[in-house]
Coordinates of C-alpha atoms in Angstrom, one line a residue:
X1 CA 0.0 0.0 0.0
X2 CA 1.0 3.6 -0.6
X3 CA 1.5 6.2 2.2
X4 CA -2.0 7.8 1.6
X5 CA -3.6 4.3 2.0
X6 CA -1.9 3.8 5.4
X7 CA -3.0 7.3 6.5
X8 CA -6.6 6.5 5.5
X9 CA -6.5 3.1 7.1
X10 CA -4.9 4.0 10.4
X11 CA -6.8 7.3 10.7
X12 CA -10.1 5.5 10.2
X13 CA -9.4 2.7 12.8
X14 CA -8.0 5.1 15.4
X15 CA -11.1 7.3 15.1
X16 CA -13.4 4.4 15.4
X17 CA -11.7 2.9 18.5
X18 CA -11.3 6.4 20.1
X19 CA -15.0 7.3 19.6
X20 CA -16.1 3.9 20.9
X21 CA -14.0 4.3 24.1
X22 CA -15.3 7.8 24.6
X23 CA -18.9 6.8 24.3
X24 CA -18.3 3.7 26.5
X25 CA -16.9 5.6 29.4
X26 CA -18.8 5.2 32.7
X27 CA -19.5 1.5 32.2
X28 CA -18.8 0.8 35.8
X29 CA -21.7 -1.5 36.7
X30 CA -22.8 -4.8 35.3
X31 CA -26.0 -3.3 33.9
X32 CA -24.0 -0.5 32.1
X33 CA -21.3 -2.8 31.0
X34 CA -23.4 -5.6 29.5
X35 CA -26.7 -3.8 28.6
X36 CA -25.8 0.0 28.6
X37 CA -28.5 0.4 31.2
X38 CA -31.1 -0.2 28.4
X39 CA -30.6 3.4 27.1
X40 CA -29.6 2.9 23.4
X41 CA -31.6 4.6 20.7
X42 CA -33.1 2.6 17.9
X43 CA -30.8 3.9 15.2
X44 CA -27.7 2.9 17.1
X45 CA -29.1 -0.6 17.7
X46 CA -30.1 -0.9 14.1
X47 CA -26.7 0.0 12.7
X48 CA -25.0 -2.1 15.3
X49 CA -27.1 -5.2 14.4
X50 CA -26.3 -4.6 10.7
X51 CA -22.6 -4.0 11.4
X52 CA -22.4 -7.3 13.4
X53 CA -23.8 -9.2 10.4
X54 CA -21.6 -7.3 7.9
X55 CA -18.3 -8.9 9.1
X56 CA -15.1 -8.8 7.0
X57 CA -16.1 -12.3 5.9
X58 CA -19.0 -10.7 4.1
X59 CA -16.8 -8.4 1.9
X60 CA -13.9 -10.9 1.4
X61 CA -15.9 -14.0 0.7
X62 CA -19.3 -12.8 -0.6
X63 CA -17.7 -10.8 -3.5
X64 CA -15.6 -13.9 -4.3
X65 CA -18.7 -16.1 -4.1
X66 CA -20.4 -13.8 -6.7
X67 CA -17.4 -13.8 -8.9
X68 CA -17.4 -17.6 -9.0
X69 CA -21.0 -18.6 -8.7
X70 CA -23.1 -15.5 -9.4
X71 CA -25.5 -13.7 -7.0
X72 CA -27.5 -16.8 -5.9
X73 CA -26.2 -16.3 -2.4
X74 CA -28.6 -13.4 -1.9
X75 CA -31.4 -16.0 -1.6
X76 CA -30.0 -17.1 1.7
X77 CA -31.4 -13.8 3.1
X78 CA -35.0 -14.1 1.7
X79 CA -36.3 -15.4 5.0
X80 CA -34.9 -12.5 7.0
X81 CA -38.0 -10.1 6.8
X82 CA -40.3 -13.0 7.7
X83 CA -38.2 -13.9 10.7
X84 CA -37.9 -10.2 11.9
X85 CA -41.7 -9.7 11.9
X86 CA -42.2 -12.9 14.0
X87 CA -39.4 -11.9 16.4
X88 CA -40.8 -8.4 16.8
X89 CA -44.2 -9.7 17.6
X90 CA -43.2 -12.5 20.1
X91 CA -39.6 -12.5 21.3
X92 CA -38.8 -8.9 21.9
X93 CA -41.7 -8.1 24.2
X94 CA -41.2 -11.4 26.1
X95 CA -37.6 -10.8 26.7
X96 CA -38.2 -7.2 27.8
X97 CA -41.0 -8.1 30.2
X98 CA -38.8 -10.9 31.7
X99 CA -36.1 -8.2 32.3
X100 CA -33.3 -10.7 31.4
X101 CA -29.6 -10.1 30.5
X102 CA -29.5 -13.1 28.1
X103 CA -31.9 -15.1 26.0
X104 CA -31.0 -18.3 28.0
X105 CA -31.9 -16.6 31.3
X106 CA -35.5 -16.5 29.9
X107 CA -35.4 -20.3 29.5
X108 CA -34.9 -20.9 33.2
X109 CA -37.9 -18.7 33.9
X110 CA -39.9 -20.8 31.5
X111 CA -38.4 -24.3 32.0
X112 CA -35.5 -25.1 34.4
X113 CA -31.8 -24.5 35.1
X114 CA -30.6 -27.5 33.1
X115 CA -32.3 -26.3 30.0
X116 CA -30.9 -22.9 30.4
X117 CA -27.4 -24.3 31.0
X118 CA -27.6 -26.6 27.9
X119 CA -28.7 -23.8 25.7
X120 CA -25.9 -21.6 27.0
X121 CA -23.3 -24.2 26.4
X122 CA -24.6 -24.8 22.8
X123 CA -24.4 -21.0 22.2
X124 CA -20.9 -20.7 23.7
X125 CA -19.6 -23.6 21.5
X126 CA -21.1 -22.5 18.2
X127 CA -20.4 -18.7 18.6
X128 CA -16.9 -19.4 19.9
X129 CA -16.2 -21.3 16.6
X130 CA -17.7 -18.5 14.5
X131 CA -15.7 -15.9 16.4
X132 CA -12.5 -17.5 15.2
X133 CA -13.7 -17.4 11.6
X134 CA -14.7 -13.8 11.9
X135 CA -11.4 -12.6 13.2
X136 CA -9.4 -14.6 10.6
X137 CA -10.5 -12.4 7.7
X138 CA -8.1 -9.5 8.3
X139 CA -5.3 -12.1 8.4
X140 CA -6.0 -12.7 4.7
X141 CA -6.0 -9.0 4.1
X142 CA -2.5 -8.2 5.5
X143 CA -1.0 -11.5 4.3
X144 CA -1.8 -10.3 0.7
X145 CA -0.8 -6.7 1.2
X146 CA 2.3 -7.0 3.4
X147 CA 3.3 -10.7 3.1
X148 CA 3.0 -10.9 6.9
X149 CA 2.2 -14.3 8.5
X150 CA -1.6 -14.6 9.0
X151 CA -1.1 -15.5 12.7
X152 CA 0.6 -12.2 13.3
X153 CA -2.2 -10.2 11.8
X154 CA -4.9 -12.1 13.7
X155 CA -3.1 -11.4 17.0
X156 CA -2.9 -7.6 16.1
X157 CA -6.5 -7.3 15.2
X158 CA -7.6 -9.5 18.1
X159 CA -5.7 -7.4 20.6
X160 CA -7.3 -4.2 19.2
X161 CA -10.8 -5.5 19.4
X162 CA -10.3 -7.0 22.9
X163 CA -8.8 -3.7 24.2
X164 CA -11.9 -1.5 23.5
X165 CA -14.4 -4.3 24.2
X166 CA -12.9 -5.1 27.6
X167 CA -12.7 -1.4 28.6
X168 CA -15.9 0.0 27.3
X169 CA -18.4 -2.9 27.2
X170 CA -21.5 -2.9 25.1
X171 CA -21.7 0.9 24.8
X172 CA -18.2 1.1 23.3
X173 CA -19.1 -1.9 21.0
X174 CA -22.4 -0.3 19.8
X175 CA -21.2 3.2 19.2
X176 CA -18.1 1.9 17.4
X177 CA -20.5 -0.2 15.2
X178 CA -22.4 3.0 14.3
X179 CA -19.2 4.5 12.9
X180 CA -18.1 1.3 11.3
X181 CA -21.4 0.9 9.5
X182 CA -21.0 4.4 8.0
X183 CA -17.5 3.6 6.8
X184 CA -18.7 0.3 5.4
X185 CA -21.4 1.9 3.3
X186 CA -19.0 4.6 2.0
X187 CA -16.4 2.0 1.1
X188 CA -18.9 -0.1 -0.7
X189 CA -20.1 2.8 -2.8
X190 CA -16.6 3.9 -3.6
X191 CA -15.6 0.3 -4.5
X192 CA -18.5 -0.1 -7.0
X193 CA -18.0 3.3 -8.6
X194 CA -14.3 2.6 -9.0
X195 CA -14.6 -0.8 -10.6
X196 CA -17.2 0.6 -13.1
X197 CA -14.8 3.5 -14.0
X198 CA -12.0 1.0 -14.6
X199 CA -13.9 -0.8 -17.4
X200 CA -12.8 0.0 -20.9
X201 CA -14.3 3.2 -22.4
X202 CA -16.1 1.2 -25.1
X203 CA -18.0 -0.8 -22.4
X204 CA -20.9 1.0 -20.8
X205 CA -22.5 0.2 -17.5
X206 CA -25.4 -1.5 -19.5
X207 CA -22.9 -3.6 -21.4
X208 CA -21.3 -4.6 -18.1
X209 CA -24.7 -5.7 -16.7
X210 CA -25.4 -7.7 -19.9
X211 CA -22.0 -9.4 -19.9
X212 CA -22.3 -10.4 -16.2
X213 CA -25.8 -11.8 -16.9
X214 CA -24.7 -13.7 -20.0
X215 CA -22.1 -15.4 -17.8
X216 CA -24.6 -16.3 -15.2
X217 CA -23.3 -13.8 -12.6
X218 CA -26.6 -12.0 -12.1
X219 CA -28.6 -15.2 -11.4
X220 CA -30.1 -13.9 -8.1
X221 CA -33.1 -16.3 -8.0
X222 CA -33.1 -20.0 -8.6
X223 CA -36.5 -21.6 -8.6
X224 CA -35.7 -25.3 -8.9
X225 CA -36.0 -27.4 -5.7
X226 CA -32.9 -29.4 -4.8
X227 CA -31.9 -30.6 -1.3
X228 CA -28.2 -30.5 -2.3
X229 CA -28.4 -27.0 -3.7
X230 CA -27.2 -24.5 -1.1
X231 CA -28.9 -21.5 -2.7
X232 CA -32.4 -21.5 -4.2
X233 CA -35.6 -19.7 -3.4
X234 CA -37.0 -22.6 -1.4
X235 CA -34.0 -23.0 0.9
X236 CA -34.0 -19.2 1.1
X237 CA -37.6 -18.7 2.0
X238 CA -37.9 -21.7 4.3
X239 CA -34.4 -22.7 5.5
X240 CA -33.2 -19.1 6.0
X241 CA -36.4 -18.1 7.9
X242 CA -35.5 -20.8 10.5
X243 CA -31.8 -19.6 10.4
X244 CA -32.7 -16.0 11.1
X245 CA -35.3 -16.9 13.7
X246 CA -32.5 -18.7 15.5
X247 CA -29.9 -16.0 14.8
X248 CA -32.0 -13.0 16.0
X249 CA -34.2 -14.8 18.5
X250 CA -31.8 -17.2 20.1
X251 CA -28.3 -16.0 19.5
X252 CA -27.1 -13.8 22.3
X253 CA -24.8 -11.8 20.0
X254 CA -27.9 -10.4 18.4
X255 CA -30.3 -10.6 21.3
X256 CA -28.0 -8.5 23.5
X257 CA -28.1 -5.7 20.9
X258 CA -31.8 -5.1 21.1
X259 CA -32.0 -5.8 24.8
X260 CA -30.0 -2.5 25.2
X261 CA -32.9 -0.5 23.8
X262 CA -34.8 2.3 25.5
X263 CA -38.1 0.5 24.9
X264 CA -39.8 -2.4 23.2
X265 CA -40.7 0.0 20.3
X266 CA -37.1 1.0 19.9
X267 CA -35.9 -2.6 19.8
X268 CA -38.6 -3.5 17.3
X269 CA -37.8 -0.6 15.0
X270 CA -34.1 -1.6 15.0
X271 CA -35.0 -5.1 13.8
X272 CA -37.4 -4.0 11.2
X273 CA -34.8 -1.6 9.8
X274 CA -32.6 -4.6 9.2
X275 CA -35.5 -6.5 7.7
X276 CA -35.8 -3.8 5.1
X277 CA -32.1 -2.9 4.5
X278 CA -30.2 -6.2 4.7
X279 CA -31.2 -7.8 1.5
X280 CA -30.5 -4.7 -0.6
X281 CA -27.1 -4.4 1.1
X282 CA -26.3 -8.0 0.5
X283 CA -27.4 -7.7 -3.2
X284 CA -25.2 -4.6 -3.5
X285 CA -22.1 -6.5 -2.2
X286 CA -22.8 -9.4 -4.5
X287 CA -23.2 -7.0 -7.4
X288 CA -19.7 -5.6 -6.7
X289 CA -18.3 -9.1 -7.1
X290 CA -20.2 -9.5 -10.4
X291 CA -18.7 -6.2 -11.7
X292 CA -15.2 -7.4 -10.6
X293 CA -15.9 -10.4 -12.8
X294 CA -16.7 -8.1 -15.7
X295 CA -13.5 -6.1 -15.1
X296 CA -11.5 -9.2 -15.4
X297 CA -13.1 -9.9 -18.8
X298 CA -10.8 -7.2 -20.2
X299 CA -7.9 -7.3 -17.8
X300 CA -6.3 -10.8 -17.7
X301 CA -6.8 -12.4 -14.3
X302 CA -4.3 -14.8 -12.8
X303 CA -5.0 -18.5 -13.0
X304 CA -5.3 -18.5 -9.2
X305 CA -5.7 -15.4 -7.0
X306 CA -3.9 -17.0 -4.1
X307 CA -0.4 -16.1 -5.4
X308 CA 1.5 -18.2 -2.9
X309 CA -0.2 -21.4 -4.0
X310 CA 0.2 -20.4 -7.6
X311 CA 3.9 -20.1 -7.1
X312 CA 3.9 -23.6 -5.8
X313 CA 3.0 -25.1 -9.1
X314 CA 3.8 -22.6 -11.8
X315 CA 7.2 -24.0 -12.5
X316 CA 6.0 -27.6 -12.9
X317 CA 5.7 -29.3 -16.2
X318 CA 2.0 -30.2 -15.5
X319 CA 1.2 -26.5 -15.1
X320 CA 2.4 -25.3 -18.5
X321 CA -0.4 -26.9 -20.6
X322 CA -2.9 -25.6 -18.1
X323 CA -1.5 -22.1 -18.3
X324 CA -1.6 -22.3 -22.1
X325 CA -5.2 -23.4 -22.1
X326 CA -6.1 -20.7 -19.6
X327 CA -4.4 -17.9 -21.5
X328 CA -6.0 -18.9 -24.7
X329 CA -9.5 -19.1 -23.1
X330 CA -9.0 -15.7 -21.5
X331 CA -8.2 -14.1 -24.9
X332 CA -11.1 -15.8 -26.6
X333 CA -13.4 -14.7 -23.8
X334 CA -12.2 -11.1 -24.1
X335 CA -12.8 -11.0 -27.8
X336 CA -16.2 -12.6 -27.5
X337 CA -17.2 -10.2 -24.7
X338 CA -16.3 -7.2 -26.8
X339 CA -18.1 -8.6 -29.9
X340 CA -21.1 -9.5 -27.7
X341 CA -21.3 -6.0 -26.3
X342 CA -21.1 -4.6 -29.8
X343 CA -23.9 -7.0 -31.1
X344 CA -26.1 -5.9 -28.2
X345 CA -25.7 -2.2 -29.0
X346 CA -26.3 -2.9 -32.7
X347 CA -29.4 -5.0 -31.9
X348 CA -28.0 -7.8 -34.0
X349 CA -29.8 -10.9 -32.5
X350 CA -28.0 -13.4 -34.7
X351 CA -24.5 -12.1 -33.9
X352 CA -25.5 -11.9 -30.3
X353 CA -26.5 -15.5 -30.1
X354 CA -23.4 -16.6 -31.9
X355 CA -21.1 -14.6 -29.5
X356 CA -22.9 -15.8 -26.4
X357 CA -22.0 -19.3 -27.4
X358 CA -18.4 -18.4 -27.9
X359 CA -18.4 -16.3 -24.7
X360 CA -19.7 -19.1 -22.5
X361 CA -17.5 -21.7 -24.2
X362 CA -14.4 -19.6 -23.4
X363 CA -15.6 -19.2 -19.8
X364 CA -16.0 -23.0 -19.5
X365 CA -12.4 -23.3 -20.6
X366 CA -11.3 -20.9 -18.0
X367 CA -13.2 -22.6 -15.3
X368 CA -11.8 -26.0 -16.3
X369 CA -8.2 -24.7 -16.3
X370 CA -8.7 -23.1 -12.9
X371 CA -10.2 -26.2 -11.4
X372 CA -7.4 -28.4 -12.7
X373 CA -4.8 -25.9 -11.4
X374 CA -6.5 -26.0 -8.0
X375 CA -6.3 -29.8 -8.1
X376 CA -2.6 -29.6 -9.1
X377 CA -2.0 -27.4 -6.0
X378 CA -3.6 -30.1 -3.8
X379 CA -1.5 -32.8 -5.4
X380 CA 1.7 -30.9 -5.0
X381 CA 1.2 -30.6 -1.2
X382 CA -1.2 -27.7 -1.0
X383 CA -4.3 -27.6 1.3
X384 CA -6.9 -30.2 0.7
X385 CA -10.0 -28.8 -1.0
X386 CA -8.0 -25.7 -2.1
X387 CA -10.0 -22.7 -3.3
X388 CA -9.0 -19.1 -3.9
X389 CA -12.5 -17.7 -3.5
X390 CA -11.5 -15.7 -0.5
X391 CA -8.6 -14.0 -2.3
X392 CA -10.4 -12.7 -5.4
X393 CA -11.8 -9.3 -4.2
X394 CA -8.7 -8.3 -2.1
X395 CA -6.4 -9.2 -5.0
X396 CA -8.4 -6.9 -7.2
X397 CA -8.4 -4.1 -4.6
X398 CA -4.7 -4.2 -4.0
X399 CA -3.7 -4.4 -7.6
X400 CA -6.1 -2.1 -9.4
X401 CA -7.8 0.5 -7.1
X402 CA -6.2 4.0 -6.9
X403 CA -4.3 5.4 -4.0
X404 CA -6.5 6.2 -1.0
X405 CA -9.3 4.0 -2.2
X406 CA -7.3 0.9 -1.3
X407 CA -6.8 2.2 2.2
X408 CA -10.6 3.0 2.5
X409 CA -11.6 -0.5 1.3
X410 CA -9.1 -2.2 3.6
X411 CA -10.5 0.0 6.4
X412 CA -14.0 -1.3 5.5
X413 CA -12.7 -4.9 6.0
X414 CA -11.1 -4.0 9.3
X415 CA -14.1 -2.1 10.5
X416 CA -16.4 -4.9 9.7
X417 CA -14.1 -7.4 11.5
X418 CA -14.0 -5.2 14.5
X419 CA -17.8 -4.8 14.7
X420 CA -18.6 -8.5 14.2
X421 CA -15.9 -9.9 16.5
X422 CA -16.4 -7.3 19.3
X423 CA -20.1 -8.1 19.4
X424 CA -19.4 -11.9 19.5
X425 CA -16.8 -11.6 22.2
X426 CA -19.1 -9.3 24.3
X427 CA -22.0 -11.7 24.0
X428 CA -19.8 -14.7 24.8
X429 CA -18.6 -13.0 28.0
X430 CA -22.2 -12.1 29.0
X431 CA -23.4 -15.7 28.7
X432 CA -20.3 -17.0 30.5
X433 CA -20.8 -14.7 33.4
X434 CA -24.6 -14.5 33.7
X435 CA -25.7 -18.0 32.7
X436 CA -22.7 -20.0 33.9
X437 CA -20.6 -18.2 36.5
X438 CA -23.2 -16.3 38.4
X439 CA -25.8 -19.0 38.2
X440 CA -23.6 -22.0 39.2
X441 CA -20.2 -20.8 40.6
X442 CA -20.7 -17.5 42.5
X443 CA -24.4 -16.7 42.8
X444 CA -24.1 -14.2 45.7
X445 CA -21.1 -12.0 44.8
X446 CA -21.1 -8.2 44.5
X447 CA -21.9 -6.2 41.4
X448 CA -18.2 -5.1 41.2
X449 CA -17.1 -8.7 41.3
X450 CA -19.4 -9.6 38.3
X451 CA -18.1 -6.5 36.4
X452 CA -14.5 -7.7 36.7
X453 CA -15.6 -11.2 35.9
X454 CA -17.2 -9.9 32.7
X455 CA -14.0 -8.1 31.7
X456 CA -12.0 -11.3 32.4
X457 CA -14.4 -13.3 30.4
X458 CA -14.2 -10.8 27.5
X459 CA -10.4 -11.2 27.6
X460 CA -10.7 -15.0 27.6
X461 CA -13.0 -15.2 24.6
X462 CA -10.9 -12.7 22.7
X463 CA -7.8 -14.9 23.2
X464 CA -9.9 -18.0 22.3
X465 CA -11.1 -16.4 19.0
X466 CA -7.5 -15.5 18.0
X467 CA -6.3 -19.0 18.8
X468 CA -9.1 -20.6 16.8
X469 CA -8.7 -18.2 13.9
X470 CA -6.3 -20.5 12.0
X471 CA -9.1 -22.9 11.2
X472 CA -10.4 -20.2 8.8
X473 CA -7.9 -21.0 6.1
X474 CA -9.5 -24.4 5.5
X475 CA -13.0 -23.7 4.1
X476 CA -13.3 -22.8 0.5
X477 CA -15.7 -19.9 1.3
X478 CA -15.6 -18.1 4.6
X479 CA -19.1 -16.7 4.3
X480 CA -20.5 -20.2 3.8
X481 CA -18.3 -21.7 6.6
X482 CA -19.7 -19.1 9.1
X483 CA -23.3 -20.0 8.1
X484 CA -22.6 -23.7 8.2
X485 CA -21.1 -23.5 11.7
X486 CA -24.2 -21.6 12.9
X487 CA -26.6 -23.9 11.2
X488 CA -25.2 -26.9 13.0
X489 CA -26.5 -25.5 16.3
X490 CA -29.2 -22.9 15.5
X491 CA -32.0 -25.4 14.8
X492 CA -31.6 -26.9 18.3
X493 CA -31.8 -23.5 20.0
X494 CA -34.7 -22.4 17.9
X495 CA -36.6 -25.6 18.7
X496 CA -36.1 -24.9 22.4
X497 CA -37.5 -21.4 22.1
X498 CA -40.4 -22.5 19.9
X499 CA -41.4 -24.9 22.8
X500 CA -41.1 -22.0 25.2
X501 CA -43.4 -19.7 23.3
X502 CA -45.8 -22.0 21.6
X503 CA -46.3 -25.2 23.6
X504 CA -47.1 -24.2 27.2
X505 CA -47.6 -27.8 28.4
X506 CA -44.0 -28.8 27.6
X507 CA -41.7 -28.7 30.6
X508 CA -37.9 -28.6 31.1
X509 CA -37.0 -32.3 31.0
X510 CA -38.9 -32.9 27.8
X511 CA -37.2 -29.8 26.2
X512 CA -33.8 -30.9 27.4
X513 CA -34.2 -34.4 25.9
X514 CA -35.6 -32.8 22.7
X515 CA -32.5 -30.5 22.4
X516 CA -30.1 -33.5 22.7
X517 CA -32.0 -35.4 20.1
X518 CA -32.2 -32.5 17.7
X519 CA -28.4 -31.8 17.9
X520 CA -27.7 -35.5 17.4
X521 CA -29.8 -35.6 14.3
X522 CA -28.3 -32.4 12.8
X523 CA -24.8 -33.6 13.4
X524 CA -25.6 -37.0 11.8
X525 CA -27.2 -35.2 8.8
X526 CA -24.1 -33.1 8.4
X527 CA -21.7 -36.0 8.5
X528 CA -23.7 -38.6 6.7
X529 CA -26.4 -36.8 4.7
X530 CA -26.4 -34.8 1.5
X531 CA -28.5 -31.8 2.5
X532 CA -27.8 -28.1 2.1
X533 CA -26.8 -26.4 5.4
X534 CA -29.9 -24.1 5.4
X535 CA -32.1 -27.1 5.9
X536 CA -30.2 -28.1 9.1
X537 CA -32.1 -25.3 10.9
X538 CA -35.4 -26.7 9.9
X539 CA -34.4 -30.3 10.7
X540 CA -33.0 -29.4 14.2
X541 CA -36.0 -27.3 15.1
X542 CA -38.5 -29.9 14.0
X543 CA -36.7 -32.8 15.8
X544 CA -36.5 -30.8 19.0
X545 CA -40.2 -29.9 19.0
X546 CA -41.4 -33.4 18.0
X547 CA -39.2 -35.2 20.5
X548 CA -40.2 -32.9 23.3
X549 CA -43.9 -33.2 22.5
X550 CA -43.6 -37.0 22.3
X551 CA -41.8 -37.1 25.7
X552 CA -44.5 -34.8 27.2
X553 CA -47.3 -37.1 25.8
X554 CA -45.6 -40.2 27.1
X555 CA -45.0 -38.9 30.6
X556 CA -48.5 -37.4 30.8
X557 CA -50.0 -40.7 29.9
X558 CA -48.2 -42.7 32.7
X559 CA -50.4 -41.6 35.6
X560 CA -53.6 -42.3 33.6
X561 CA -52.6 -45.9 33.2
X562 CA -52.3 -46.6 36.9
X563 CA -55.1 -48.1 38.9
X564 CA -56.2 -46.4 42.1
X565 CA -55.3 -48.0 45.3

C-alpha cells in the first residue's frame, strides 16, 4: 500500500476505536457494561445489528462467491424479513418483560436450570467457533498486502478488538459499530463506482450488466428445488427463515443488541430496519463481485488469485499446458465479450446468439483450467479442498484500485471485522458470566465482582477467538463456513424457544431431551447426509419440537394408566 492508503486506514481505525472508548466511558456496573442500562436509541441498535452481520467475511468472501457462482447467495437472506416480523411480535416483548440479560436466562424462567445451561453451552460452543472465523478475515488482508504471517495479523486485530471491548463494554461496541457501518457503506459505494470506472471506455454500464448476466453472474433467483443446492428460493424462504429466527431470536450476539434499547418499540424498529435494509445491502455487495468479474473480462486475471499457492505449481511441467489453455481461453473470452457488447448495442440478434455461445465456451475453458490448477495445488502438497474464492476481491483491490481508495476498502474490511468480533466476544462474555458463572459458581457476589468477571471473560474469549482463527484457512468460502457452523446448532436453539413460546404444556425435562435429540440428528445429517446447510435449521427445530412433544405425551399418559389404590 502507498502512504496515503496507510493514512486513511490508520486514521479510520483510530477514530473508530477512540470514539467507541469515549462513548463507552462510565460502564462501571454490570448493567451498564453488559446492557448499557437499556438506554440505546433505535438507530444505534439498528446500525450495530447490521454491522455485526456485515463482518469482514461478508466483503472478502461474498464478493468472491459472486465472482465464481453469481448472485445466488442473496437467496440465503430471503427469509430475513419474515423472521424479523415474527421476532418483533413475540420474542422482543417477552424478553423485555422478563427483564433478562440473556436469552437463555429466559429459558430458566420458562423451563428449568438444566435447559438454560444446555442452551448456554450450545451457544458458547457455536459462537466461539464462529468468532474464530470472523477474526481470521483480516489475516487474509494483510497477508496479501504485506506478506505478513496470518497468525501475526490475527493477533494484532484481536488485541485491538479486545482492548476496547474489555474497557468500554456494550456501549463502546455499539457506538463503534455505528461509525463502522458508516465507513462500510461509504467504502462499498466507492468500490463499486471505482470498478465501473476501470472498465474500458467502449464498455458501458449497461454492457457490463449484460455481460455479467450472460455469464450467469446475475442469477439472483433459482426456482428449482434441490436438497443439495445451497442457494435456491426454497431454501432461502424456508431454511433461512429458520436460520434468522434462530440468529435473531436465540443467539445472544444479536439478542444482546436489542436488549440494550430504551423501549420495546425502539428494539422493534431496529430489527425492522434490518429486515428492510439487509437484502439490498447483500445484493449490493454481490453485485460488486459481479462487476469485478466483468472487469477481469478485459484485464487478464491470474490463473489463481492465491499467489503463494500459484507459485507452488507454476514452475512444474504439469502446469504449463494448463497455463496455455487458460491464457487462450482468456483471450477468446475477451474477444467474445467485446463482440457480444457490440452486437447488443447494434441490436443484431443473430450475432449476439453466436457470440454468447463463444463467450460461454471460453468461460467454461477458464473454469476448467482453474479447477485443474487447484487440483494440481492439492496434489503438490497444498491444502486439501483448495479454493482461492476468499482472495479474489482483495487481489483486485490491492492491484487495481487507486491510492487512497485501497486504504478505504481495507479500512472497511477491518471495521467490519471489529464490529462483528467485538459483538461476538461481548455476548460470549455475557453468557459465560450471567448464565454459567453467576448461576452455578458464585451466585451471591457483588456487582463489582461480576463487572470484573465480565471483563475477564471478555479477555478470555478474545484470546480464544484468536487461537481458533487459524481454522479459517480451510473452508473454500468463509461466508459459507460461518453459516454452516451456525446452522449446526441454531436449529436446536430455535426448537427450544419454539417450545417455550408456543407449547405451554411442555416442561424442562422434555425440552432438554428434545435438544439432545435435535443436535444429534443435525450432526448426523451433516456427517452422513447430503443436504444443504440451510435445511439443518429446519431439521434441528422440528426434531427438538417433535421429540419434546412425544416425551411430554408419554410422561403425561403414565399416571392415567395406573389403577387407584
